[in-house]
N, CA, C and O atoms as CSV, one atom per row, in Angstrom:
chain,resi,resn,atom,element,x,y,z
A,1,MET,N,N,-29.568,-68.045,-14.353
A,1,MET,CA,C,-29.787,-67.065,-13.525
A,1,MET,C,C,-28.305,-66.652,-12.974
A,1,MET,O,O,-27.970,-65.482,-12.791
A,2,ILE,N,N,-27.596,-67.609,-12.772
A,2,ILE,CA,C,-26.122,-67.323,-11.938
A,2,ILE,C,C,-25.538,-66.419,-13.107
A,2,ILE,O,O,-24.937,-65.363,-12.913
A,3,THR,N,N,-25.769,-66.917,-14.201
A,3,THR,CA,C,-24.807,-66.121,-15.201
A,3,THR,C,C,-25.515,-64.306,-15.127
A,3,THR,O,O,-24.976,-63.280,-15.542
A,4,ARG,N,N,-26.489,-64.424,-14.635
A,4,ARG,CA,C,-27.475,-63.258,-14.872
A,4,ARG,C,C,-26.639,-62.189,-13.627
A,4,ARG,O,O,-26.285,-61.012,-13.697
A,5,VAL,N,N,-26.526,-63.323,-12.399
A,5,VAL,CA,C,-26.079,-62.416,-11.180
A,5,VAL,C,C,-24.508,-62.105,-11.601
A,5,VAL,O,O,-24.064,-60.963,-11.483
A,6,TRP,N,N,-23.748,-63.121,-12.065
A,6,TRP,CA,C,-22.643,-62.976,-12.381
A,6,TRP,C,C,-22.375,-61.481,-13.342
A,6,TRP,O,O,-21.639,-60.552,-13.010
A,7,SER,N,N,-23.099,-61.564,-14.447
A,7,SER,CA,C,-22.889,-60.055,-15.075
A,7,SER,C,C,-23.169,-58.959,-14.071
A,7,SER,O,O,-22.352,-58.063,-13.856
A,8,LEU,N,N,-24.083,-59.027,-13.594
A,8,LEU,CA,C,-24.419,-57.985,-12.916
A,8,LEU,C,C,-23.080,-57.328,-11.654
A,8,LEU,O,O,-22.710,-56.169,-11.466
A,9,TRP,N,N,-22.675,-58.504,-11.049
A,9,TRP,CA,C,-21.149,-58.092,-10.470
A,9,TRP,C,C,-20.065,-57.373,-11.145
A,9,TRP,O,O,-19.305,-56.452,-10.846
A,10,LEU,N,N,-20.297,-58.233,-12.312
A,10,LEU,CA,C,-19.023,-58.066,-12.985
A,10,LEU,C,C,-18.805,-56.290,-13.523
A,10,LEU,O,O,-17.847,-55.516,-13.533
A,11,ALA,N,N,-20.325,-56.199,-13.950
A,11,ALA,CA,C,-20.952,-54.909,-14.509
A,11,ALA,C,C,-20.536,-53.689,-13.304
A,11,ALA,O,O,-20.006,-52.604,-13.545
A,12,THR,N,N,-20.913,-54.178,-12.072
A,12,THR,CA,C,-20.769,-53.063,-10.941
A,12,THR,C,C,-19.561,-53.150,-10.589
A,12,THR,O,O,-19.297,-52.179,-9.880
A,13,LEU,N,N,-18.583,-53.899,-10.738
A,13,LEU,CA,C,-16.918,-53.914,-10.344
A,13,LEU,C,C,-16.343,-53.149,-11.576
A,13,LEU,O,O,-15.249,-52.632,-11.352
A,14,ALA,N,N,-16.815,-52.980,-12.751
A,14,ALA,CA,C,-16.243,-52.295,-13.946
A,14,ALA,C,C,-16.461,-51.018,-13.659
A,14,ALA,O,O,-15.506,-50.246,-13.575
A,15,THR,N,N,-17.925,-50.540,-13.436
A,15,THR,CA,C,-18.227,-49.247,-12.929
A,15,THR,C,C,-17.244,-48.745,-11.783
A,15,THR,O,O,-16.684,-47.664,-11.965
A,16,VAL,N,N,-17.079,-49.224,-11.000
A,16,VAL,CA,C,-16.399,-48.770,-9.733
A,16,VAL,C,C,-15.134,-48.951,-10.166
A,16,VAL,O,O,-14.370,-48.426,-9.355
A,17,LEU,N,N,-14.609,-49.403,-10.982
A,17,LEU,CA,C,-13.019,-49.335,-11.638
A,17,LEU,C,C,-12.834,-48.264,-12.167
A,17,LEU,O,O,-11.962,-47.527,-11.705
A,18,LEU,N,N,-13.540,-47.899,-13.199
A,18,LEU,CA,C,-13.598,-46.968,-14.260
A,18,LEU,C,C,-13.957,-45.474,-13.480
A,18,LEU,O,O,-13.521,-44.397,-13.887
A,19,ALA,N,N,-14.704,-45.609,-12.462
A,19,ALA,CA,C,-14.897,-44.122,-11.941
A,19,ALA,C,C,-13.691,-43.719,-10.823
A,19,ALA,O,O,-13.564,-42.615,-10.293
A,20,GLY,N,N,-12.925,-44.791,-10.628
A,20,GLY,CA,C,-11.692,-44.249,-10.162
A,20,GLY,C,C,-10.498,-43.797,-10.975
A,20,GLY,O,O,-9.650,-43.023,-10.532
A,21,CYS,N,N,-10.480,-44.277,-12.082
A,21,CYS,CA,C,-9.860,-43.782,-13.447
A,21,CYS,C,C,-9.689,-42.324,-13.595
A,21,CYS,O,O,-8.605,-41.789,-13.830
A,22,GLY,N,N,-11.086,-41.555,-13.411
A,22,GLY,CA,C,-11.200,-40.199,-13.806
A,22,GLY,C,C,-10.128,-39.262,-13.381
A,22,GLY,O,O,-9.185,-39.504,-12.628
A,23,ALA,N,N,-10.459,-38.035,-14.051
A,23,ALA,CA,C,-9.288,-36.735,-13.646
A,23,ALA,C,C,-9.283,-36.357,-12.312
A,23,ALA,O,O,-10.410,-35.940,-12.044
A,24,SER,N,N,-8.540,-36.304,-11.337
A,24,SER,CA,C,-9.047,-35.929,-10.249
A,24,SER,C,C,-9.240,-33.857,-10.228
A,24,SER,O,O,-8.666,-32.946,-10.824
A,25,GLU,N,N,-9.928,-33.905,-9.593
A,25,GLU,CA,C,-10.514,-32.478,-9.605
A,25,GLU,C,C,-9.487,-31.383,-8.870
A,25,GLU,O,O,-8.913,-31.782,-7.857
A,26,LYS,N,N,-9.285,-30.323,-9.230
A,26,LYS,CA,C,-8.251,-29.859,-8.494
A,26,LYS,C,C,-8.832,-29.014,-7.158
A,26,LYS,O,O,-10.062,-28.960,-7.176
A,27,PRO,N,N,-8.367,-28.510,-6.290
A,27,PRO,CA,C,-9.000,-28.241,-5.260
A,27,PRO,C,C,-9.492,-26.742,-5.512
A,27,PRO,O,O,-8.752,-26.138,-6.288
A,28,VAL,N,N,-10.474,-26.076,-5.075
A,28,VAL,CA,C,-11.084,-25.135,-5.528
A,28,VAL,C,C,-10.259,-24.014,-4.162
A,28,VAL,O,O,-10.210,-24.377,-2.986
A,29,GLU,N,N,-9.722,-22.754,-4.629
A,29,GLU,CA,C,-9.095,-22.002,-3.895
A,29,GLU,C,C,-9.996,-21.240,-2.887
A,29,GLU,O,O,-10.861,-20.526,-3.394
A,30,SER,N,N,-9.916,-21.289,-1.480
A,30,SER,CA,C,-10.913,-20.826,-0.998
A,30,SER,C,C,-10.690,-19.024,-0.754
A,30,SER,O,O,-9.599,-18.549,-0.441
A,31,ILE,N,N,-11.544,-18.456,-0.899
A,31,ILE,CA,C,-11.426,-16.869,-0.750
A,31,ILE,C,C,-10.959,-16.388,0.789
A,31,ILE,O,O,-11.841,-16.493,1.641
A,32,ARG,N,N,-10.259,-16.111,1.025
A,32,ARG,CA,C,-9.660,-15.364,2.312
A,32,ARG,C,C,-10.650,-14.253,2.534
A,32,ARG,O,O,-10.786,-13.474,1.591
A,33,PRO,N,N,-11.387,-14.040,3.649
A,33,PRO,CA,C,-12.237,-12.964,3.900
A,33,PRO,C,C,-11.430,-11.844,4.580
A,33,PRO,O,O,-10.635,-11.973,5.511
A,34,VAL,N,N,-11.788,-10.724,3.937
A,34,VAL,CA,C,-11.163,-9.338,4.806
A,34,VAL,C,C,-12.159,-8.345,5.631
A,34,VAL,O,O,-13.160,-7.734,5.260
A,35,LYS,N,N,-11.558,-8.412,6.786
A,35,LYS,CA,C,-12.656,-7.602,7.746
A,35,LYS,C,C,-12.197,-6.180,7.089
A,35,LYS,O,O,-11.111,-6.026,6.529
A,36,LEU,N,N,-13.332,-5.012,7.265
A,36,LEU,CA,C,-13.028,-3.737,6.595
A,36,LEU,C,C,-13.640,-2.786,7.718
A,36,LEU,O,O,-14.788,-3.075,8.055
A,37,GLU,N,N,-13.176,-1.936,8.209
A,37,GLU,CA,C,-13.219,-1.008,9.161
A,37,GLU,C,C,-13.780,0.395,8.325
A,37,GLU,O,O,-13.348,0.489,7.176
A,38,GLN,N,N,-14.523,1.279,8.702
A,38,GLN,CA,C,-14.571,2.669,8.267
A,38,GLN,C,C,-14.287,3.405,9.255
A,38,GLN,O,O,-14.822,3.303,10.359
A,39,VAL,N,N,-13.281,4.344,8.903
A,39,VAL,CA,C,-12.408,5.138,9.935
A,39,VAL,C,C,-13.594,6.194,10.310
A,39,VAL,O,O,-14.208,6.812,9.441
A,40,ARG,N,N,-13.858,6.334,11.789
A,40,ARG,CA,C,-14.836,7.545,12.085
A,40,ARG,C,C,-14.032,8.379,13.115
A,40,ARG,O,O,-13.011,7.975,13.671
A,41,VAL,N,N,-14.643,9.661,13.316
A,41,VAL,CA,C,-14.225,10.721,13.887
A,41,VAL,C,C,-14.873,10.542,15.152
A,41,VAL,O,O,-16.043,10.158,15.173
A,42,GLY,N,N,-14.077,10.839,16.491
A,42,GLY,CA,C,-14.555,10.877,17.691
A,42,GLY,C,C,-16.291,10.715,18.035
A,42,GLY,O,O,-16.885,9.658,17.822
A,43,GLY,N,N,-16.733,11.527,18.404
A,43,GLY,CA,C,-18.303,11.369,18.400
A,43,GLY,C,C,-19.204,11.663,17.239
A,43,GLY,O,O,-18.868,11.671,16.055
A,44,ALA,N,N,-20.388,11.902,17.731
A,44,ALA,CA,C,-21.592,12.556,16.791
A,44,ALA,C,C,-21.107,14.130,16.526
A,44,ALA,O,O,-21.279,14.623,15.411
A,45,SER,N,N,-20.708,14.628,17.228
A,45,SER,CA,C,-20.689,16.103,17.575
A,45,SER,C,C,-19.456,16.716,16.903
A,45,SER,O,O,-19.379,17.944,16.854
A,46,ALA,N,N,-18.250,15.768,16.256
A,46,ALA,CA,C,-17.069,16.212,15.829
A,46,ALA,C,C,-17.405,16.782,14.605
A,46,ALA,O,O,-18.322,16.311,13.933
A,47,SER,N,N,-16.519,18.101,14.115
A,47,SER,CA,C,-17.284,18.907,12.977
A,47,SER,C,C,-15.881,18.950,12.138
A,47,SER,O,O,-14.926,19.299,12.833
A,48,VAL,N,N,-15.628,18.705,10.982
A,48,VAL,CA,C,-14.709,18.854,10.110
A,48,VAL,C,C,-14.332,20.134,9.284
A,48,VAL,O,O,-15.197,20.471,8.476
A,49,PHE,N,N,-13.298,20.843,9.330
A,49,PHE,CA,C,-13.132,21.964,8.884
A,49,PHE,C,C,-12.176,22.020,8.014
A,49,PHE,O,O,-11.176,21.386,8.350
A,50,ALA,N,N,-12.105,22.738,6.665
A,50,ALA,CA,C,-11.081,22.914,5.754
A,50,ALA,C,C,-10.433,24.056,5.637
A,50,ALA,O,O,-11.180,25.033,5.682
A,51,GLY,N,N,-9.084,24.331,5.477
A,51,GLY,CA,C,-8.453,25.656,5.333
A,51,GLY,C,C,-7.253,25.211,5.004
A,51,GLY,O,O,-7.001,24.068,4.623
A,52,GLU,N,N,-6.175,26.467,5.202
A,52,GLU,CA,C,-4.670,26.272,4.764
A,52,GLU,C,C,-3.884,26.649,5.935
A,52,GLU,O,O,-4.491,27.245,6.825
A,53,VAL,N,N,-2.689,26.416,6.085
A,53,VAL,CA,C,-2.121,26.407,7.223
A,53,VAL,C,C,-0.778,27.468,6.606
A,53,VAL,O,O,0.086,27.152,5.788
A,54,ARG,N,N,-0.942,28.654,7.237
A,54,ARG,CA,C,0.042,29.500,6.974
A,54,ARG,C,C,1.141,30.223,7.765
A,54,ARG,O,O,0.887,29.921,8.931
A,55,PRO,N,N,2.108,30.929,7.763
A,55,PRO,CA,C,3.092,31.214,8.730
A,55,PRO,C,C,2.325,32.492,9.265
A,55,PRO,O,O,1.439,33.050,8.616
A,56,ARG,N,N,2.826,32.961,10.715
A,56,ARG,CA,C,2.062,33.914,11.048
A,56,ARG,C,C,2.654,35.147,10.265
A,56,ARG,O,O,1.915,36.073,9.929
A,57,HIS,N,N,3.947,35.141,9.992
A,57,HIS,CA,C,4.762,36.371,9.208
A,57,HIS,C,C,5.102,36.202,7.973
A,57,HIS,O,O,6.100,35.486,7.888
A,58,GLU,N,N,4.639,36.609,6.835
A,58,GLU,CA,C,4.887,36.264,5.639
A,58,GLU,C,C,5.899,37.514,4.707
A,58,GLU,O,O,5.788,38.678,5.091
A,59,ALA,N,N,6.550,37.312,3.891
A,59,ALA,CA,C,7.391,38.262,3.355
A,59,ALA,C,C,6.671,38.279,1.761
A,59,ALA,O,O,6.639,37.246,1.091
A,60,ASP,N,N,6.170,39.433,1.315
A,60,ASP,CA,C,5.645,39.832,0.271
A,60,ASP,C,C,6.637,39.798,-1.095
A,60,ASP,O,O,6.375,39.666,-2.291
A,61,LEU,N,N,7.809,39.966,-0.405
A,61,LEU,CA,C,9.120,40.043,-1.601
A,61,LEU,C,C,10.033,39.411,-1.535
A,61,LEU,O,O,10.520,39.018,-0.475
A,62,SER,N,N,10.491,39.161,-2.723
A,62,SER,CA,C,11.939,37.853,-2.487
A,62,SER,C,C,12.745,38.553,-3.597
A,62,SER,O,O,12.500,39.645,-4.109
A,63,PHE,N,N,13.797,37.673,-3.876
A,63,PHE,CA,C,14.841,37.912,-4.742
A,63,PHE,C,C,15.777,36.763,-5.150
A,63,PHE,O,O,15.925,35.747,-4.472
A,64,ARG,N,N,16.349,36.994,-6.232
A,64,ARG,CA,C,17.235,35.862,-6.708
A,64,ARG,C,C,18.662,36.521,-6.698
A,64,ARG,O,O,19.080,37.620,-7.063
A,65,ILE,N,N,19.476,34.960,-5.907
A,65,ILE,CA,C,21.164,35.250,-5.878
A,65,ILE,C,C,21.349,34.409,-7.298
A,65,ILE,O,O,20.791,33.377,-7.672
A,66,PRO,N,N,22.383,35.274,-7.973
A,66,PRO,CA,C,23.070,34.515,-8.902
A,66,PRO,C,C,24.018,33.473,-8.452
A,66,PRO,O,O,24.592,33.733,-7.395
A,67,GLY,N,N,24.268,32.509,-8.944
A,67,GLY,CA,C,25.047,31.530,-8.417
A,67,GLY,C,C,24.277,30.117,-8.346
A,67,GLY,O,O,23.049,30.026,-8.353
A,68,LYS,N,N,25.344,28.811,-8.261
A,68,LYS,CA,C,24.401,27.849,-7.761
A,68,LYS,C,C,25.074,27.478,-6.292
A,68,LYS,O,O,26.182,27.827,-5.884
A,69,LEU,N,N,24.082,26.672,-5.622
A,69,LEU,CA,C,24.123,26.620,-4.109
A,69,LEU,C,C,24.851,25.230,-4.154
A,69,LEU,O,O,24.414,24.249,-4.755
A,70,ILE,N,N,26.128,25.281,-3.369
A,70,ILE,CA,C,26.857,24.036,-3.485
A,70,ILE,C,C,26.724,23.123,-1.902
A,70,ILE,O,O,26.855,21.907,-1.760
A,71,ALA,N,N,26.455,24.052,-0.935
A,71,ALA,CA,C,26.628,23.863,0.428
A,71,ALA,C,C,25.173,24.216,1.193
A,71,ALA,O,O,24.888,25.396,0.990
A,72,ARG,N,N,24.201,23.540,1.994
A,72,ARG,CA,C,23.351,24.313,3.122
A,72,ARG,C,C,23.907,23.800,4.173
A,72,ARG,O,O,23.946,22.591,4.400
A,73,GLU,N,N,24.377,24.675,4.889
A,73,GLU,CA,C,24.998,24.596,6.242
A,73,GLU,C,C,24.009,23.983,7.567
A,73,GLU,O,O,24.336,23.206,8.464
A,74,VAL,N,N,22.658,24.671,7.300
A,74,VAL,CA,C,21.618,24.660,8.389
A,74,VAL,C,C,20.345,23.836,7.884
A,74,VAL,O,O,20.115,23.740,6.679
A,75,ASP,N,N,19.713,23.379,8.628
A,75,ASP,CA,C,18.447,22.713,7.984
A,75,ASP,C,C,17.396,23.732,8.380
A,75,ASP,O,O,17.593,24.772,9.008
A,76,VAL,N,N,16.102,23.206,7.852
A,76,VAL,CA,C,15.190,24.094,7.908
A,76,VAL,C,C,14.515,23.937,9.412
A,76,VAL,O,O,14.433,22.847,9.977
A,77,GLY,N,N,14.076,25.099,9.943
A,77,GLY,CA,C,13.838,25.235,11.158
A,77,GLY,C,C,14.991,25.208,12.473
A,77,GLY,O,O,14.788,25.335,13.680
A,78,ALA,N,N,16.061,25.024,11.838
A,78,ALA,CA,C,16.897,25.033,12.766
A,78,ALA,C,C,17.437,26.613,13.374
A,78,ALA,O,O,17.443,27.622,12.670
A,79,ARG,N,N,17.896,26.573,14.877
A,79,ARG,CA,C,17.993,27.956,15.510
A,79,ARG,C,C,19.622,28.288,14.855
A,79,ARG,O,O,20.429,27.386,14.628
A,80,VAL,N,N,19.881,29.655,14.632
A,80,VAL,CA,C,20.619,30.225,13.918
A,80,VAL,C,C,21.189,31.403,14.868
A,80,VAL,O,O,20.471,32.051,15.630
A,81,ARG,N,N,22.668,31.601,14.706
A,81,ARG,CA,C,22.891,32.911,15.374
A,81,ARG,C,C,23.601,33.913,14.436
A,81,ARG,O,O,23.833,33.557,13.280
A,82,LYS,N,N,23.890,34.898,14.776
A,82,LYS,CA,C,23.945,36.305,13.622
A,82,LYS,C,C,25.552,36.020,13.374
A,82,LYS,O,O,26.457,36.078,14.206
A,83,GLY,N,N,25.612,35.748,12.196
A,83,GLY,CA,C,26.940,35.882,11.279
A,83,GLY,C,C,27.350,34.385,11.024
A,83,GLY,O,O,28.457,33.984,10.667
A,84,GLN,N,N,26.100,33.567,11.312
A,84,GLN,CA,C,26.716,32.012,11.304
A,84,GLN,C,C,26.283,31.604,9.615
A,84,GLN,O,O,25.189,31.858,9.111
A,85,VAL,N,N,27.139,31.096,9.100
A,85,VAL,CA,C,27.078,30.722,7.497
A,85,VAL,C,C,25.929,29.866,7.265
A,85,VAL,O,O,25.796,28.797,7.861
A,86,LEU,N,N,24.972,30.372,6.292
A,86,LEU,CA,C,23.820,29.581,6.311
A,86,LEU,C,C,23.864,28.569,5.236
A,86,LEU,O,O,23.413,27.433,5.380
A,87,ALA,N,N,24.519,29.089,3.956
A,87,ALA,CA,C,24.798,28.079,2.574
A,87,ALA,C,C,25.711,28.756,1.937
A,87,ALA,O,O,25.819,29.980,2.017
A,88,ARG,N,N,26.672,27.778,1.034
A,88,ARG,CA,C,27.524,28.594,0.178
A,88,ARG,C,C,27.526,28.445,-1.427
A,88,ARG,O,O,27.353,27.338,-1.938
A,89,LEU,N,N,27.738,29.654,-2.233
A,89,LEU,CA,C,27.198,29.535,-3.287
A,89,LEU,C,C,28.875,28.984,-4.113
A,89,LEU,O,O,29.983,28.988,-3.576
A,90,ASP,N,N,28.546,28.586,-5.436
A,90,ASP,CA,C,29.567,28.388,-6.278
A,90,ASP,C,C,30.167,29.603,-6.779
A,90,ASP,O,O,29.611,30.562,-7.315
A,91,PRO,N,N,31.480,29.401,-6.500
A,91,PRO,CA,C,32.455,30.723,-6.693
A,91,PRO,C,C,32.525,30.993,-8.418
A,91,PRO,O,O,32.853,32.096,-8.854
A,92,THR,N,N,32.155,29.782,-9.367
A,92,THR,CA,C,32.522,30.141,-10.764
A,92,THR,C,C,31.644,31.241,-11.358
A,92,THR,O,O,32.051,31.935,-12.290
A,93,ASP,N,N,30.553,31.378,-10.864
A,93,ASP,CA,C,29.296,32.104,-11.304
A,93,ASP,C,C,29.607,33.878,-11.144
A,93,ASP,O,O,28.730,34.688,-11.444
């Protein structure tokens, strides 16, 4: 009987020791939650319209100037005066 108890303790000890030798599991990467919001316009009475933005006055005609533009002296939308240089063309053409 003592041999049987001794064998049972030895088997339990061996099981515990061998269980500790197993490969450790890699920690599972937790998925980080993301909060989503849907963009909404003002209230329930808001309307959506599609269209084009066009200038008030348009010129139907245009022309080409021979030469290469080497300098632009003013920016788009800038105020200009009569006689002010707007751009310079390459004189080689």
